């Protein structure tokens, strides 16, 4: 049975990471008399040998705190042939019987390979604002981001109306449109554009013109950063830099401006863009994320105690269940039915 657990947070941060850390550490120490070690800066901490003991005191007051006290990075240890060996050696040096990896798809791609190819005893917890981790209906962090974006859309609504403007709100999510669909529906967007459903710009312009012809003088468009416009050059997303990180993920951003310029040119309507950016990732988690994170944390410690490695905790039909890390390491995108539902409110 595992005695000492190493815990790391990898990838982009999100609200609720500290709440999960608290849940893992409290459950492990107070209920099961296990020891906890915090691995610093995601997988990089196991490469560099950076870990520190975590006590009940270390996690006191963490429930509402944004970010991650363990820090994070987008380190890919498989970039160098020595990487996995160094990770195993450091896990041994710190006498870790298990590693709980908290993060998104890229964190699990690494965790799954370290488990399958090198026998590292890994358990995953899905954390990402993008909500794109395979096998779980919700990752924590997502709900907080949706609420931040919804509030922003509410505010933009009032100024859009005052000025008779088309307002474009660009949200994050990489190549998945979960944030855009949920925040767009919650905020009453007139059009939502997501990467899963490439759309022709002329169709967007026609929809706005029809809406204005019906007597509405303003429009709210929520656009996901990874959107591809079908009649734009190569129908590719707008990249700020390629590649941006060690997993080859490009940095996205700028599609809102590109679409705004075209809308203004083709319709003549005054158009403005708001890029929500990292505001979406900062600050305190919602109640939903605090509870989900707490449930995930307790369940992950249970998996460790049961020796069920190579698994990730997941939410399915409101139950916490284990799914293989290999499943969590795949990207889950917005199904057409959900987008169809969102379209009922367009125009
Ligand atoms: O994966 C979370 C996320 O916020 C994406 O939605 C976004 O594309 C990316 O991270 C931004 O990453 P960074 O903070 O490294 O610029």
GROMACS .gro file of N, CA and C and ligand atoms in nm, residues 12-13 74 128-130 172-174 179 225 250-252 278 281, ligand 1:
model
   64
   12UNK      N    1  -0.182   2.469  -1.818
   12UNK     CA    2  -0.238   2.601  -1.781
   12UNK      C    3  -0.308   2.592  -1.647
   13UNK      N    4  -0.292   2.693  -1.563
   13UNK     CA    5  -0.359   2.687  -1.433
   13UNK      C    6  -0.509   2.712  -1.450
   74UNK      N    7   0.448   2.386  -1.861
   74UNK     CA    8   0.406   2.299  -1.972
   74UNK      C    9   0.527   2.216  -2.015
  128UNK      N   10  -0.885   2.178  -1.612
  128UNK     CA   11  -0.861   2.271  -1.723
  128UNK      C   12  -0.984   2.356  -1.747
  129UNK      N   13  -0.960   2.482  -1.781
  129UNK     CA   14  -1.073   2.567  -1.815
  129UNK      C   15  -1.134   2.523  -1.948
  130UNK      N   16  -1.055   2.451  -2.031
  130UNK     CA   17  -1.101   2.416  -2.166
  130UNK      C   18  -1.210   2.307  -2.166
  172UNK      N   19  -1.118   3.172  -2.455
  172UNK     CA   20  -1.016   3.067  -2.471
  172UNK      C   21  -1.081   2.932  -2.501
  173UNK      N   22  -1.002   2.827  -2.494
  173UNK     CA   23  -1.056   2.692  -2.514
  173UNK      C   24  -0.977   2.607  -2.611
  174UNK      N   25  -0.868   2.663  -2.666
  174UNK     CA   26  -0.790   2.593  -2.768
  174UNK      C   27  -0.881   2.547  -2.882
  179UNK      N   28  -1.605   2.650  -2.374
  179UNK     CA   29  -1.622   2.778  -2.303
  179UNK      C   30  -1.716   2.867  -2.384
  225UNK      N   31  -1.125   3.105  -2.941
  225UNK     CA   32  -0.995   3.144  -2.999
  225UNK      C   33  -0.949   3.050  -3.112
  250UNK      N   34   0.029   2.555  -3.058
  250UNK     CA   35   0.049   2.694  -3.097
  250UNK      C   36  -0.025   2.788  -3.001
  251UNK      N   37   0.023   2.911  -2.991
  251UNK     CA   38  -0.049   3.010  -2.909
  251UNK      C   39  -0.156   3.073  -2.997
  252UNK      N   40  -0.280   3.059  -2.953
  252UNK     CA   41  -0.392   3.109  -3.032
  252UNK      C   42  -0.431   3.250  -2.990
  278UNK      N   43  -0.647   3.598  -2.005
  278UNK     CA   44  -0.618   3.524  -1.881
  278UNK      C   45  -0.706   3.563  -1.764
  281UNK      N   46  -0.881   3.275  -1.640
  281UNK     CA   47  -0.814   3.168  -1.565
  281UNK      C   48  -0.783   3.208  -1.421
  348LIG     O1   49  -0.540   2.528  -2.181
  348LIG     C1   50  -0.581   2.641  -2.112
  348LIG     C2   51  -0.555   2.764  -2.192
  348LIG     O2   52  -0.600   2.875  -2.117
  348LIG     C3   53  -0.614   2.766  -2.333
  348LIG     O3   54  -0.752   2.793  -2.335
  348LIG     C4   55  -0.528   2.869  -2.398
  348LIG     O4   56  -0.522   2.853  -2.538
  348LIG     C5   57  -0.394   2.845  -2.337
  348LIG     O5   58  -0.417   2.781  -2.214
  348LIG     C6   59  -0.314   2.969  -2.314
  348LIG     O6   60  -0.192   2.930  -2.263
  348LIG     P1   61  -0.084   3.027  -2.201
  348LIG     O7   62  -0.135   3.073  -2.067
  348LIG     O8   63   0.037   2.941  -2.189
  348LIG     O9   64  -0.068   3.141  -2.296
   0.00000   0.00000   0.00000
